[in-house]
Coordinates of C-alpha atoms in Angstrom, one line a residue:
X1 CA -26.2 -27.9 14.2
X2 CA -24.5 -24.4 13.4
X3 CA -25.6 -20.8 12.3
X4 CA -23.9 -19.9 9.9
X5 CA -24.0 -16.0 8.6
X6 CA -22.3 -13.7 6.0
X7 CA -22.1 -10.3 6.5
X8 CA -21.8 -8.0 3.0
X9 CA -21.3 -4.4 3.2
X10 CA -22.8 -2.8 0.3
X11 CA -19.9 0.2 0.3
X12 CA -17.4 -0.3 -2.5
X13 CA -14.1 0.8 -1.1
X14 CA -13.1 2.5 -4.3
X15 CA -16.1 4.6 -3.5
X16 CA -20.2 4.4 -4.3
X17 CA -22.3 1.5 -3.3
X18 CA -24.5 -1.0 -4.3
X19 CA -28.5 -1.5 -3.6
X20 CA -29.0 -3.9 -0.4
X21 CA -31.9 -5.6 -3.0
X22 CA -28.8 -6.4 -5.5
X23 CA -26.4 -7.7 -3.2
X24 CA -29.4 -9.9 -1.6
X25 CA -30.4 -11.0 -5.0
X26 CA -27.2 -12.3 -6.7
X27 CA -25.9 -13.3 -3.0
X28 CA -29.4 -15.4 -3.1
X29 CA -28.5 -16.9 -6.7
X30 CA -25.4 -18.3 -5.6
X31 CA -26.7 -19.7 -2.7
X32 CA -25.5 -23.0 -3.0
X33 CA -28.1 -24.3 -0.4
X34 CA -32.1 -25.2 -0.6
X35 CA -32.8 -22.4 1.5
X36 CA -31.5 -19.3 3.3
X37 CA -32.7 -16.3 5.6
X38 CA -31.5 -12.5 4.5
X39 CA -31.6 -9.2 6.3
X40 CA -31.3 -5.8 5.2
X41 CA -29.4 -4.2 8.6
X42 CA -26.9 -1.4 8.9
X43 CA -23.5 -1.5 9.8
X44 CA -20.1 0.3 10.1
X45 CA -16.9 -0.9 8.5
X46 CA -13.5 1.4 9.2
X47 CA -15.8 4.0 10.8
X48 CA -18.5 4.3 7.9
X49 CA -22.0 3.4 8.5
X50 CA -23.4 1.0 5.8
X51 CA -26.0 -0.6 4.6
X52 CA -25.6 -4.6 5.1
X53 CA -27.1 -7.6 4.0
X54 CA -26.7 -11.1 6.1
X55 CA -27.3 -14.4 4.7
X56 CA -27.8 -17.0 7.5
X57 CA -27.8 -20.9 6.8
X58 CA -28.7 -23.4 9.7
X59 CA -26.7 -26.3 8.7
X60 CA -24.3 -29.4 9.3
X61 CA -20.7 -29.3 9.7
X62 CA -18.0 -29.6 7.7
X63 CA -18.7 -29.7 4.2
X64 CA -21.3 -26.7 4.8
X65 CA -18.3 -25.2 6.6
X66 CA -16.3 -25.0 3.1
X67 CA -19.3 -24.3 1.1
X68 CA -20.7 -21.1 3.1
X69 CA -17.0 -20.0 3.1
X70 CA -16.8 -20.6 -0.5
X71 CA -20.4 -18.7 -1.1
X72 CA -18.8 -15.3 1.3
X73 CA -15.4 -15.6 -1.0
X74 CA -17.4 -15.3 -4.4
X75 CA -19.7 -12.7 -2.3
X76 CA -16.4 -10.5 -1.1
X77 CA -15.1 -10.9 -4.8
X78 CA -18.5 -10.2 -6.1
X79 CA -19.0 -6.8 -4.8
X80 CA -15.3 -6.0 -4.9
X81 CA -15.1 -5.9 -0.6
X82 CA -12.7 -5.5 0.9
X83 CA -13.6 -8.2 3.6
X84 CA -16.6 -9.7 4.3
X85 CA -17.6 -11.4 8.1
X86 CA -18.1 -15.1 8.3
X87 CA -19.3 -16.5 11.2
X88 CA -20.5 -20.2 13.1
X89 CA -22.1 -20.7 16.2
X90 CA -23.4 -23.6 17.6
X91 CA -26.9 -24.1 18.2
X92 CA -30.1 -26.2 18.9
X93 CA -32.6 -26.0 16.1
X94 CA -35.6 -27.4 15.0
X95 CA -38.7 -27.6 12.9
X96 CA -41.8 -27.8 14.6

């Protein structure tokens, strides 16, 4: 199993920012999974403290691979970032 997470600033480079409850609401509308965890947390990008919101998804390999990618690309285009962080790590999970 993998964890995977998205990282979305909510600065807009071209100056302002969005509401962390926005960007976790649309992020959580295109979530192209049954389920997903999000955190409000803060951040720095170039610097510049920010507000942050993570999506994390527990999930298989490959083909939720592409589609969390494909879920932080619409995100970065979404909120007009100018990157957002993607990351995997391996780990054990289960329900109990």
């Amino acid at each position: 199993m993998y964890q995977y997470r998205i990282y979305v600033g909510c600065n807009v480079p071209s100056g302002g920012a969005y509401p962390p409850d926005v960007v976790e609401i649309v992020g959580l509308r295109s979530c192209p999974f049954d389920g997903c965890t999000v955190q409000h947390v803060k951040g720095t990008w170039k610097g510049v403290e920010e507000n942050t919101v993570v999506f994390e998804y527990i999930g298989g390999d490959t083909e939720d691979r592409r589609m969390v990618r494909a879920w932080a690309e619409k995100l970065k285009a979404d909120f007009s970032q100018e990157a957002v962080l993607f990351t995997r790590c391996v780990i054990d999970s289960f329900f109990v």
